[in-house]
Each structure stands twice: as structure tokens, then as C-alpha cells.
Amino acid sequence: MIKRFLIARETLLLGVILVLIALVASRFPGFVAAGNLVNVFNDTAPLIILALGQMVVIVTRCIDLSVAGNLALTGMAVAMLNSVAPGLPIPIILTISIVLGAGMGLMNGLLVWKLEIPPIVVTLGTMTIFRGVIFLISDGKWVNAHEMSASFTGFPRAEIMGLPVMSWIAIGVSLLFLLLITRTSLGRAFFAVGGNPHAAVYTGINVGKTQCAAFVISGALAGLVGYLWVARYAVAYVDIAGGFELEVVAACVIGGISIAGGLGSVGGAVLGALFLGVVKNALPVVHISPFWQLAISGAAIVIAVTFNARSNRSSGRVILKPVRPNS
Amino acid sequence: MNLKTRSLPDRLNSSRSQVFKNWETLLFAVAVSIFVVNSFASPYFLDAWGLSDATFNFTEKAMIAFAMALLIITGEIDLSVASIIALASTAMGAGLQLGLGTPELVFIGLVVGLLCGAFNAVLVTVLGLPSIVVTIGTMSLFRGISYIVLGDQAYRGYPPDFAFFGQGYVFWVFSFELVLFAVLALIYGILLHKTNFGRSIYAIGNNPTGALFSGIRVQRVKFILFLLTGLMSGVAAICLTSRLGSTRPSIGAGMELEVITMVVLGGVNILGGSGTILGVVLAAFVMGLVTFGFGLLNVPGIVMSIFIGLLLIGVIALPRLWKIFLNKG
């Protein structure tokens, strides 16, 4: 029954996106040309990847506002590494960026797990710390395209079967998440922790550890996107992806992931990100100033969360006395 | 957000809590030592006018922090305050283009702040939505409207008498902002610690259901607090706009973080239920002195933001680490 409702919500969102595309296409047919749709998808790929990572964090009743800072710091680190050692092969760069990102995620996770600091405080803090560290390591300087090697910048743009690698990675990560959520015990644990932490403790799940795992996943993906972002735009500086964390949270909220935890789906996160991506790419086509983007995503969050509230589950009866979940 | 379980101590003032019994004492000691260290570190620190200038680092943020502290004590949060500043400032700029004078501009700033606060309040208290998502949304929405109106432009040319709010001095080195800060601190201190309204704020933060059953109109109190936070953001918008003399859509960007850091540093529990205005006042001085001291030592602003981030986490982490350490030892 709940599942049927979830399906209905995602189909609704998919319908909204299709209507939006159709509306734009009715005035500007070029928007639905295959090449342009590929561009729109590729443009949205980083948002999709980050929204998936954010999804598991939000499902466990946390929030990760440090993803954009993490992305920028990892991006700057690998860009500087590349300018120093241009011969480094791409697989190694990818590994470094994922490990770096995961390390920063672990930092958030440990603060939430071991010290029980509220996630919003932790990630608000690390968000600024990461940005500051970028300034420290780069001395405020930019890493420009001519300082990066051709293979470094070429990787996310290389095309396989007409689709850039960046898009393939987004598709791959989505499929991995589908497996993680539906086929693994960790995936179940995320929902158990978010749905009812007390009950989760009684079923033998370590709440703090599960939340920490969610932060590590979100951090690792932020690191991965950090490399892809810097390579795709061929520039790294302190403020790249500034404010992107809000867009990521927006994608999740629009995708029907409940901030109260325990509710959400891979499809929702992907569609939420696609919705924002389509809006962003449609604005210049229909000659609306890009300055509208911020207000539109803000309005979309407010509208989406109002919609989501309609589906709030009624809380069950308390049978067992609450325990401290992290002990 | 986090789990809503709260364990109340069996008896207050146990010997263990004695160490951190008084957060305010600790903060005061920190403020004094920063003051002493700074006056040794830089010969330019101990100067009445310099110190008076330094207060501008925190007065506007602290005005919002007072209202935010009450909001956080009830267990809610408002991340949209900096965006309210942007929208209020943009509205004042638009009023300026219509040729309005200073009183009208101030009126516009306050009303826009109140309206933004009311918008948040309706979403949170009437529709029952979580304040963190609502205000993340309105944070984009309010600043987004400023961007729509202004784009890459700016409003300039505020009337000379408008400059008083951000640049004027009431008496000797005491600026208008500093005096306003002191007056507001007094008002909020009385409101929180000496009135029924203040008691109900603590009650809501400790146990919303219990508060409801003891006859407190929980949603109404929260509604008022969101309004107050909006109003304070409007006041801060007037001061900041007056001090800068211009309005850009990026005005006050990232200020919400510093306001929340100030509140948390002041000893307010981010999960609600406890905190004092005196703590927030002391935290404002600590942050202001640190920023001023670093500035005199030529530390770039972004490095200071690392420090503020560390402060935010450290302030909460250290007592907990201390507790873990004591439990093991």
C-alpha cells in the first residue's frame, strides 16, 4: 500500500517533468532534440550523483550540508595533484578523489556517531572548514585549464555510445544505489534507522554506525563528483559549486525524501534532480534570466515539502521504553 | 533531525557538571583572555575608536542571534535570516528608487522582515512542516527574489540621514548599532528570563507535548518567535544596508552560519531546551574580538571562517569529549 503510493508519487513527478519538457518543446522544438536532451542529462549528472548520496543521509534522519565544500576541496586537491604530476593515470585520480571524499565524510560521520553532535551543526561547520582549507592549500589561486593534462580534463567528456562518461557514471551510481537499497542489509538498515531508531536498536542495528556509513557514502560521492566537476569545467578555485548543497537537498526534498527520515527512493532522488536540471536548462531557452533559478528551486522546495507533509505517517504506539540508541 | 530523547539528570549541580556548570563564566574568561592576548599581539588593538569599529563585526549578527536563540531553545531553527536581509535590503533599495525618505525606508525594511518571518511561521506552525527544510527553501526563495529584482546590479545613493543607523554615533565611541545591541540584549534578556513567555519557551524546548498539556499555546509561541526572527533580520538589514550604503543581492551571504555559531557558542542547546541571553552576548563579544584580532594580524577572512567552523564544532564536541574522558577515567 505504501509502496503503491510511492510509485504514484514518482509517476507524478515524472509526469510533471514530461509536461515541463513538452511545454518548452511546444515553443522551442530544438529543446527535445536528442543531442540537447543528452546535454541536459549530462549537465544534471553531478546533481543526480550527489542527490543519491544525500538521500541515504536524509533517510537516516541526518543532513549533509558539507557536500559542496567536500566537492570543491577534493576537486582542488586532484587538480593541484594533476598540475604537479600530469602523468598520473585516471584510475588513480578517481581512487584518490573517492578516498579523499570518503575521508571527509567519515569525519562528519564520526562526529555524529561518537560525539552525538547534531548533523546540521557538524556539516554547517565542516562546510566552512572545507572551503577554508581550499584557500589554505591553493593560496586562493586558480588552477586553470592549461595547468591540467588532456587526459585529466578529457575523461568525463569522453563519449561512449553517444553519451559522455559523466552521464554513464550517474547511471552506474543510480543502478548501484538501487542494488544497495533493495538488496543489501545496509540498505535496509538505513530505512530502519530513519523509520524508528528505537526499534532499530532492538533489532540489533547500530544507529550511529549506520548514520556514519551514510555520511561516508555521501562523502565518497562528493569526492568523485569533485574530480568530475573540476575536469569538466577545466577550472578549480575556492568557490566552485558554491551553494550547491542546497540544490542537492532541494532535489531530495522534491524527490519525496522525507526530512524526518525513513522515507525515500532512488527513483525519487534521480527524478528530483532531473526536475531541477530540466528547469535550469529550460530557463535560458525560454528567455528567462538565469537569476530566476535560485528563487525557482527555493519555491520548488517549499511546494514539495508541503506536498510531502500530506503523506506523513502517523506514528505508532510506543510499546517499548526508549533506549539510548547509540550505546 | 536527531533523536528526541532527552535524559534529565537526577540531581542538578553534581560534582561532574561543576566543571562546566557555568558556561557563561567560561565564555567570560575566554573573552578576557582573547582581549589580553590581542592587546599583546598587536599595538593597535587597545584603541577606543578601533575597538568601537570592531563592534560592527558582531552587532548586526547578534541582533538576529537574540531572536534565533529563543527559536533554537524551542527546538526550531531559521536558516533563512541572511536571505531575509537580502530581500529586505532589496525592498528598501526599490523604495529608494521611488524617491522615498528615510522613515519610509526603515518602515519597508521592518515590514519585509516581518512578512518573511510570517511566511516561515505559517509554513512551520500552520502547515506543520519541519523548520529546517522550510527555511532551507525560503533561504533560496528570498535571496532568489533579490536576484530576480537586481540581477548583477546594485542599488546605491541612500539618503545621508539614512547612514545614521549603520555609521552614526550616539555618544562618543558608542555607535548607534552598539547601543541598539545593548538595548535589544536587555529586552531579550528580560523576555526570556523574566516573563511567562520566556518560561513557556523553555517548556516547549524541553517537552512540546508536556507544554501543550500544561496549557501553553505551542504553535502560537513558535509563530511569534519566527515573526521576531524575521523582524530582527529586518532591523539587521537596515543597519547593514546603511553601513554599506548599497544593496547587492549577495548582501549578508553566509551570515546565517555565523548567527547560528554565535547562538551555539553562547551555550544554547541546538536540540532546544536550554540557553541564556547572557551567553549569546558573551559569544558575540568573543567572535567579534577574535575577528578583529585576526584582522589586525592580517589573517584573511576565509581563514577566519575555518576558525568559526572549528569553533562551532569544538564548542559542542569538547564538553562531550570531556565527559567521555571522565567516564573512562
XYZ file of C-alpha atoms in Angstrom:
656
model
C 0.000 0.000 0.000
C 2.777 2.408 0.978
C 4.755 1.145 -1.960
C 1.864 1.815 -4.305
C 1.700 5.348 -3.010
C 5.423 5.836 -3.522
C 5.104 4.665 -7.085
C 2.270 7.093 -7.598
C 4.403 9.950 -6.260
C 7.270 9.191 -8.578
C 4.987 8.828 -11.577
C 3.512 12.199 -10.648
C 6.978 13.759 -10.612
C 7.878 12.058 -13.885
C 4.629 13.410 -15.340
C 5.495 16.943 -14.182
C 8.938 16.694 -15.803
C 7.469 15.403 -19.084
C 4.832 18.153 -19.115
C 7.559 20.708 -18.476
C 9.643 19.377 -21.368
C 6.557 19.274 -23.612
C 5.670 22.879 -22.745
C 9.145 24.103 -23.604
C 9.205 21.962 -26.743
C 5.882 23.367 -27.962
C 7.529 26.779 -28.294
C 11.123 25.698 -28.940
C 11.230 22.281 -30.678
C 15.032 22.276 -30.557
C 14.857 21.577 -26.811
C 13.779 17.959 -27.362
C 16.423 17.185 -29.985
C 18.333 14.077 -28.883
C 21.606 15.997 -28.641
C 20.107 18.613 -26.360
C 18.431 16.075 -24.098
C 21.792 14.353 -23.708
C 23.276 17.718 -22.751
C 20.560 18.330 -20.190
C 21.104 14.902 -18.666
C 24.864 15.292 -18.638
C 24.507 18.709 -17.038
C 22.357 17.168 -14.314
C 24.663 14.178 -13.723
C 26.583 15.702 -10.768
C 23.308 16.675 -9.106
C 21.941 13.138 -9.570
C 25.039 11.547 -8.027
C 25.088 13.916 -5.059
C 21.323 13.645 -4.530
C 21.678 9.871 -4.243
C 24.369 10.256 -1.590
C 22.299 12.869 0.229
C 19.299 10.544 0.054
C 20.814 7.865 2.298
C 21.950 10.551 4.729
C 18.479 12.103 4.924
C 16.813 8.693 5.183
C 18.797 8.076 8.400
C 17.445 11.360 9.853
C 20.625 13.335 9.203
C 21.572 16.016 6.701
C 24.867 16.662 4.929
C 25.383 20.333 4.100
C 29.108 19.863 3.513
C 28.844 18.080 0.142
C 29.615 21.159 -1.942
C 32.593 22.047 0.264
C 33.824 18.462 0.081
C 33.375 18.505 -3.716
C 35.342 21.714 -4.080
C 38.147 20.620 -1.751
C 38.586 17.234 -3.455
C 38.387 18.913 -6.856
C 41.076 21.411 -5.892
C 43.263 18.661 -4.397
C 43.195 16.455 -7.509
C 43.579 19.450 -9.815
C 46.694 20.550 -7.947
C 47.938 16.968 -7.925
C 47.395 16.826 -11.667
C 49.253 20.056 -12.309
C 52.202 18.742 -10.264
C 52.129 15.184 -11.619
C 50.410 15.280 -15.041
C 51.319 11.659 -15.780
C 49.113 10.203 -13.051
C 46.623 7.767 -14.659
C 42.901 8.484 -14.370
C 42.001 5.376 -12.298
C 44.430 6.547 -9.608
C 42.967 10.068 -9.683
C 39.467 8.603 -9.384
C 40.559 6.471 -6.422
C 42.235 9.404 -4.711
C 39.190 11.618 -5.119
C 36.807 8.956 -3.807
C 39.071 8.164 -0.835
C 39.569 11.855 -0.018
C 35.829 12.485 -0.207
C 35.057 9.403 1.878
C 37.600 10.569 4.462
C 35.816 13.887 4.826
C 32.500 12.041 5.023
C 33.994 9.833 7.747
C 34.938 12.951 9.683
C 31.303 14.112 9.618
C 30.127 10.608 10.412
C 32.410 10.134 13.411
C 31.397 13.478 14.903
C 27.746 12.456 14.555
C 28.289 8.871 15.745
C 30.871 9.125 18.527
C 30.200 12.599 19.887
C 26.480 12.686 19.060
C 26.670 16.208 17.710
C 23.580 17.110 15.671
C 24.337 16.530 11.961
C 23.273 20.026 10.955
C 25.825 21.596 13.288
C 28.587 19.232 12.204
C 28.060 19.776 8.496
C 27.471 23.537 8.776
C 30.852 23.633 10.486
C 32.701 21.320 8.103
C 31.142 23.158 5.148
C 33.070 26.320 6.060
C 36.134 24.428 7.222
C 36.445 22.623 3.867
C 36.114 25.903 1.957
C 38.725 27.485 4.178
C 41.122 24.590 3.687
C 40.843 25.013 -0.101
C 42.049 28.574 0.363
C 44.895 27.385 2.568
C 46.158 24.705 0.144
C 45.656 26.770 -3.004
C 46.611 30.136 -1.514
C 43.484 31.495 -3.176
C 44.867 30.837 -6.647
C 43.009 29.201 -9.517
C 44.055 26.016 -11.278
C 43.325 26.739 -14.925
C 42.794 24.536 -17.971
C 46.353 24.888 -19.266
C 47.698 23.509 -15.996
C 45.662 20.326 -16.345
C 46.616 17.394 -18.542
C 44.478 16.485 -21.564
C 43.560 13.077 -20.176
C 42.524 14.675 -16.855
C 40.038 17.035 -18.457
C 39.098 14.628 -21.252
C 37.847 11.735 -19.097
C 34.374 12.963 -18.081
C 33.780 14.328 -21.577
C 34.794 11.195 -23.490
C 31.769 9.709 -25.246
C 30.740 6.069 -25.121
C 27.790 5.189 -27.364
C 26.897 8.852 -27.762
C 26.761 9.542 -24.014
C 29.597 11.248 -22.078
C 31.351 9.264 -19.335
C 29.928 11.680 -16.759
C 26.399 10.567 -17.678
C 27.407 6.901 -17.615
C 28.793 7.358 -14.124
C 25.491 8.898 -12.996
C 23.615 5.935 -14.489
C 26.063 3.483 -12.905
C 25.776 5.093 -9.472
C 21.964 5.047 -9.727
C 21.992 1.310 -10.512
C 24.436 0.639 -7.661
C 22.145 2.508 -5.294
C 19.168 0.503 -6.495
C 21.101 -2.645 -5.516
C 22.277 -1.106 -2.228
C 18.805 -0.036 -1.165
C 16.808 -3.057 -2.272
C 19.256 -5.940 -1.964
C 21.609 -5.323 0.960
C 21.190 -5.332 4.728
C 22.901 -1.919 4.916
C 20.196 -0.531 2.639
C 17.510 -1.925 4.928
C 19.376 -0.595 7.953
C 19.255 2.978 6.576
C 15.471 2.822 6.431
C 15.182 1.045 9.767
C 17.289 3.726 11.473
C 15.312 6.535 9.901
C 11.910 4.934 10.323
C 12.248 4.133 14.024
C 15.658 4.386 15.696
C 14.476 2.751 18.917
C 13.084 -0.255 17.109
C 16.271 -0.392 15.035
C 18.335 -0.750 18.224
C 16.168 -3.675 19.336
C 16.690 -5.417 16.004
C 20.429 -5.201 16.540
C 21.261 -2.272 14.292
C 23.884 0.184 15.470
C 22.180 3.506 14.743
C 25.271 5.721 14.954
C 27.369 3.396 12.835
C 24.683 3.248 10.151
C 24.455 7.051 10.088
C 28.248 7.203 9.865
C 28.128 4.810 6.890
C 25.621 7.112 5.179
C 27.974 10.089 5.648
C 30.897 8.100 4.228
C 28.842 7.182 1.143
C 27.737 10.786 0.662
C 31.333 11.986 1.126
C 32.763 9.434 -1.317
C 30.282 10.502 -3.997
C 31.041 14.175 -3.320
C 34.726 13.373 -3.834
C 34.007 11.559 -7.090
C 31.926 14.484 -8.351
C 34.714 16.813 -7.207
C 37.080 15.357 -9.769
C 34.391 15.144 -12.492
C 33.317 18.759 -11.882
C 36.807 20.221 -11.970
C 37.743 18.169 -15.038
C 34.568 19.007 -16.930
C 34.745 22.755 -16.359
C 38.577 22.636 -16.520
C 38.999 25.071 -13.650
C 39.365 24.802 -9.887
C 39.043 27.638 -7.375
C 37.784 28.240 -3.853
C 34.164 28.933 -4.721
C 33.315 26.211 -7.227
C 29.877 24.697 -6.648
C 29.098 27.418 -4.070
C 25.655 26.840 -2.597
C 25.301 23.551 -4.471
C 24.492 21.736 -1.213
C 21.123 23.482 -1.165
C 20.335 22.337 -4.681
C 21.192 18.770 -3.640
C 18.890 18.936 -0.628
C 16.249 20.524 -2.877
C 16.499 17.615 -5.325
C 15.947 15.167 -2.456
C 13.002 17.059 -0.998
C 11.399 17.405 -4.433
C 12.003 13.680 -4.938
C 9.803 12.937 -1.952
C 12.530 12.013 0.542
C 11.175 12.884 3.956
C 13.466 15.039 6.065
C 12.010 13.246 9.099
C 13.783 10.113 7.878
C 12.780 6.637 6.844
C 11.102 7.583 3.577
C 12.675 7.879 0.151
C 13.632 6.065 -3.013
C 16.376 6.023 -5.609
C 13.859 6.937 -8.310
C 12.696 9.926 -6.259
C 16.197 11.312 -5.829
C 17.015 10.890 -9.527
C 13.723 12.443 -10.665
C 14.073 15.298 -8.174
C 17.495 16.074 -9.592
C 16.216 15.768 -13.165
C 13.378 18.169 -12.401
C 15.819 20.849 -11.244
C 18.112 20.070 -14.185
C 15.316 20.482 -16.730
C 14.188 23.749 -15.145
C 17.734 25.080 -15.115
C 18.309 24.218 -18.762
C 14.896 25.369 -19.924
C 15.216 28.882 -18.449
C 17.681 30.279 -20.995
C 15.777 28.547 -23.819
C 12.546 30.342 -22.934
C 14.488 33.598 -22.436
C 14.109 33.870 -18.675
C 17.091 35.332 -16.868
C 19.216 32.677 -15.096
C 18.821 34.820 -11.979
C 15.393 33.164 -11.619
C 16.991 29.783 -10.945
C 17.592 30.337 -7.215
C 14.071 31.520 -6.483
C 12.550 28.694 -8.517
C 14.452 25.978 -6.666
C 13.539 27.660 -3.381
C 9.871 27.737 -4.338
C 10.117 24.118 -5.518
C 11.468 23.044 -2.106
C 8.666 24.826 -0.267
C 5.973 23.396 -2.554
C 7.468 19.894 -2.497
C 7.765 19.781 1.278
C 4.163 20.964 1.600
C 3.107 18.110 -0.694
C 5.228 15.611 1.221
C 3.633 16.608 4.500
C 0.364 15.176 3.242
C 1.942 11.729 3.320
C 3.261 11.975 6.878
C 2.962 8.645 8.544
C 1.068 8.538 11.781
C 3.462 7.409 14.469
C 2.781 4.012 16.005
C 2.116 3.274 19.634
C 5.095 3.183 21.923
C 5.301 -0.331 23.327
C 8.906 -0.482 24.455
C 10.521 2.173 26.543
C 13.036 4.246 24.539
C 16.702 3.342 24.978
C 19.783 5.360 24.199
C 20.263 4.215 20.639
C 23.997 4.703 20.355
C 25.072 2.648 23.327
C 16.538 15.817 12.998
C 18.173 13.863 15.757
C 16.538 11.636 18.278
C 14.218 13.462 20.571
C 15.121 11.516 23.694
C 16.476 13.622 26.489
C 17.802 12.303 29.751
C 17.266 14.666 32.633
C 19.858 14.493 35.429
C 18.715 13.055 38.751
C 20.120 15.960 40.646
C 21.470 19.225 39.403
C 24.901 20.610 40.272
C 26.606 17.249 40.571
C 30.356 17.493 41.061
C 30.979 16.456 37.459
C 28.829 19.191 35.980
C 30.548 21.647 38.289
C 33.422 21.914 35.815
C 31.185 23.147 33.061
C 28.483 24.298 35.397
C 28.686 27.799 34.236
C 29.205 28.147 30.539
C 28.962 31.917 30.862
C 31.892 32.069 33.307
C 33.977 30.080 30.869
C 32.986 32.334 27.979
C 33.773 35.403 30.009
C 37.218 34.002 30.808
C 37.758 33.258 27.113
C 36.698 36.783 26.133
C 39.046 38.350 28.686
C 41.987 36.173 27.664
C 41.406 36.929 23.963
C 41.355 40.590 24.886
C 44.643 40.307 26.779
C 46.342 38.183 24.108
C 45.225 40.576 21.379
C 46.494 43.645 23.195
C 49.919 42.000 23.398
C 49.790 40.649 19.836
C 49.074 43.986 18.203
C 49.907 47.509 19.398
C 46.852 48.801 17.518
C 44.348 46.707 19.466
C 43.859 48.917 22.537
C 42.323 51.942 20.910
C 38.845 53.180 21.787
C 37.905 54.011 18.195
C 39.431 50.810 16.870
C 37.537 48.730 19.377
C 34.395 50.677 18.595
C 34.854 49.836 14.912
C 35.369 46.211 15.868
C 31.905 46.031 17.394
C 30.416 46.339 13.895
C 31.755 42.805 13.348
C 29.088 41.354 15.549
C 26.311 43.855 16.348
C 24.146 43.059 13.310
C 24.628 39.311 13.690
C 23.969 39.479 17.421
C 20.636 41.271 16.886
C 19.457 38.275 14.880
C 21.164 35.862 17.269
C 18.965 37.034 20.180
C 15.775 36.081 18.367
C 17.410 32.975 16.902
C 18.418 31.855 20.409
C 14.772 31.872 21.515
C 13.803 29.990 18.359
C 16.505 27.363 18.871
C 15.536 26.940 22.530
C 12.054 25.913 21.362
C 13.679 23.326 19.094
C 13.157 25.147 15.781
C 15.721 26.839 13.543
C 15.697 29.569 10.887
C 18.338 29.274 8.180
C 16.759 31.992 6.032
C 17.836 35.029 8.110
C 20.625 36.147 5.781
C 18.276 35.858 2.814
C 15.661 37.927 4.643
C 18.362 40.611 4.977
C 18.917 40.444 1.212
C 15.203 40.707 0.432
C 14.563 43.497 2.966
C 17.573 45.418 1.687
C 16.410 44.967 -1.912
C 12.940 46.201 -0.971
C 14.464 49.282 0.663
C 16.544 49.858 -2.455
C 13.435 49.596 -4.592
C 11.714 52.099 -2.292
C 14.676 54.400 -2.724
C 14.181 54.314 -6.487
C 10.624 55.556 -5.893
C 12.094 58.508 -4.024
C 11.035 57.509 -0.521
C 12.690 59.113 2.504
C 14.452 57.517 5.458
C 11.385 56.846 7.688
C 9.617 55.056 4.840
C 12.740 53.014 4.040
C 13.028 51.882 7.663
C 9.338 51.010 7.661
C 9.797 48.948 4.472
C 12.777 47.096 5.937
C 10.887 46.159 9.102
C 7.705 45.155 7.262
C 9.539 42.969 4.736
C 11.405 41.277 7.602
C 8.113 40.646 9.407
C 6.450 39.333 6.244
C 9.305 36.901 5.564
C 9.155 35.755 9.178
C 5.388 35.330 8.883
C 5.845 33.259 5.714
C 8.210 30.881 7.546
C 5.909 30.888 10.562
C 2.827 29.897 8.567
C 4.659 27.048 6.836
C 6.115 25.716 10.090
C 3.298 26.248 12.587
C 0.128 26.196 10.496
C 1.118 23.520 7.985
C 3.300 21.669 10.498
C 6.365 21.361 8.253
C 9.893 20.830 9.606
C 11.531 24.243 10.063
C 14.897 23.118 8.724
C 13.547 22.229 5.259
C 11.164 25.154 5.130
C 13.931 27.634 5.880
C 16.401 25.963 3.506
C 13.700 26.518 0.891
C 12.923 30.106 1.849
C 16.662 30.784 2.093
C 16.850 30.174 -1.669
C 13.476 31.764 -2.328
C 14.072 35.095 -0.547
C 17.564 35.604 -1.926
C 16.340 34.335 -5.300
C 13.764 37.146 -5.402
C 16.565 39.644 -4.734
C 18.493 38.179 -7.641
C 15.424 38.404 -9.887
C 14.962 42.069 -8.980
C 18.607 43.109 -9.033
C 20.485 40.568 -11.144
C 24.043 41.821 -11.319
C 23.001 45.393 -10.487
C 23.134 47.276 -7.208
C 21.070 49.996 -5.520
C 23.093 52.983 -4.380
C 22.571 56.530 -3.212
C 20.817 56.140 0.101
C 19.921 59.483 1.699
C 22.536 60.945 4.089
C 20.323 60.721 7.163
C 19.801 57.005 6.439
C 23.513 56.490 7.077
C 22.965 57.152 10.793
C 21.766 53.591 11.515
C 24.983 51.964 10.388
C 27.525 54.758 10.700
C 26.198 57.139 13.329
C 27.366 57.545 16.906
C 25.031 58.163 19.817
C 27.635 59.223 22.350
C 31.454 59.398 21.987
C 32.596 55.982 20.638
C 29.259 54.307 21.216
C 27.738 53.752 17.793
C 24.016 53.532 17.160
C 24.413 49.823 16.409
C 26.232 49.167 19.685
C 23.580 50.995 21.697
C 20.816 49.163 19.821
C 22.637 45.884 20.531
C 22.743 46.680 24.256
C 19.086 47.707 24.366
C 17.988 44.600 22.470
C 20.124 42.389 24.731
C 18.293 43.854 27.707
C 14.868 43.422 26.123
C 15.515 39.835 25.072
C 17.116 39.009 28.414
C 14.010 40.209 30.243
C 11.718 38.495 27.729
C 13.443 35.130 28.095
C 14.351 35.110 31.766
C 11.725 37.235 33.489
C 8.403 36.649 31.721
C 5.842 33.869 31.384
C 6.524 33.909 27.675
C 10.171 33.085 28.366
C 9.243 30.227 30.678
C 6.985 28.780 28.014
C 9.884 28.905 25.511
C 11.952 26.650 27.779
C 8.961 24.421 28.425
C 8.370 23.915 24.712
C 12.006 23.115 24.086
C 12.164 20.528 26.847
C 8.889 18.817 26.114
C 6.486 20.185 23.478
C 3.740 17.714 24.368
C 4.081 18.425 28.063
C 3.999 22.144 27.333
C 0.834 21.726 25.279
C -0.847 19.768 28.089
C 0.097 22.423 30.603
C -1.828 24.987 28.606
C 0.908 26.617 26.545
C -0.122 27.500 23.016
C 2.951 25.908 21.465
C 2.241 26.827 17.862
C 1.387 30.420 18.747
C 4.646 30.875 20.682
C 6.628 29.457 17.758
C 4.711 31.693 15.345
C 5.666 34.765 17.383
C 9.309 33.668 17.521
C 9.518 33.253 13.741
C 7.986 36.730 13.411
C 10.568 38.110 15.854
C 13.425 36.469 13.952
C 12.115 37.982 10.730
C 11.770 41.387 12.395
C 15.322 41.232 13.764
C 16.589 40.294 10.302
C 14.779 43.382 9.038
C 16.493 45.522 11.693
C 19.854 43.984 10.781
C 19.085 44.671 7.108
C 18.550 48.366 7.879
C 21.822 48.597 9.824
C 23.839 46.636 7.269
C 22.428 48.493 4.265
C 23.024 51.801 5.989
C 26.580 50.810 6.896
C 27.440 49.580 3.385
C 25.487 52.310 1.631
C 24.448 49.953 -1.150
C 22.386 46.833 -1.830
C 23.569 43.843 -3.812
C 21.676 40.536 -3.932
C 24.642 38.825 -2.265
C 24.409 41.102 0.791
C 24.957 39.213 4.055
C 25.616 35.896 2.285
C 26.596 33.153 4.720
C 25.595 35.217 7.729
C 23.115 32.576 8.905
C 26.068 30.328 9.727
C 27.723 32.952 11.876
C 24.468 33.739 13.659
C 23.911 30.072 14.481
C 27.543 29.696 15.562
C 27.088 32.665 17.876
C 23.977 31.127 19.407
C 25.576 27.709 19.872
C 28.799 29.223 21.189
C 26.653 31.115 23.666
C 25.717 27.810 25.244
C 22.272 27.384 23.710
C 21.488 23.699 23.203
C 20.964 23.172 19.468
C 18.376 20.492 20.304
C 16.417 23.018 22.339
C 15.541 23.422 25.992
C 18.384 25.472 27.413
C 20.425 28.617 26.892
C 20.730 32.191 28.117
C 20.863 35.627 26.516
C 23.959 36.494 28.582
C 25.719 33.568 26.919
C 24.804 34.896 23.463
C 26.042 38.391 24.381
C 29.384 36.978 25.567
C 29.651 34.773 22.464
C 29.089 37.871 20.328
C 31.993 39.610 22.067
C 34.231 36.548 21.741
C 33.554 36.251 17.997
C 33.914 39.988 17.478
C 37.220 40.165 19.355
C 38.628 37.135 17.552
C 37.666 38.501 14.143
C 39.090 41.925 14.984
C 42.297 40.457 16.408
C 42.829 38.214 13.388
C 42.125 41.150 11.114
C 44.846 43.203 12.807
C 47.238 40.293 12.274
C 46.368 40.245 8.557
C 44.650 36.884 8.605
C 42.418 36.561 5.513
C 38.654 36.362 6.053
C 38.326 32.847 4.717
C 40.869 31.548 7.230
C 38.774 33.148 9.936
C 35.833 31.144 8.610
C 37.805 27.937 9.269
C 38.194 29.144 12.812
C 34.472 29.840 13.115
C 33.662 26.388 11.748
C 36.058 24.773 14.232
C 34.591 26.899 17.000
C 31.073 25.737 16.141
C 32.023 22.043 16.260
C 34.581 22.362 19.052
C 32.206 24.145 21.406
C 29.835 21.195 21.312
C 32.463 18.480 20.937
C 34.779 19.475 23.796
C 32.320 19.090 26.694
C 31.236 15.742 25.252
C 34.810 14.551 24.836
C 35.448 15.700 28.389
C 32.501 13.675 29.599
C 33.678 10.560 27.762
C 37.141 11.110 29.240
C 35.720 11.412 32.769
C 33.566 8.312 32.365
C 36.576 6.258 31.368
C 38.951 7.678 33.954
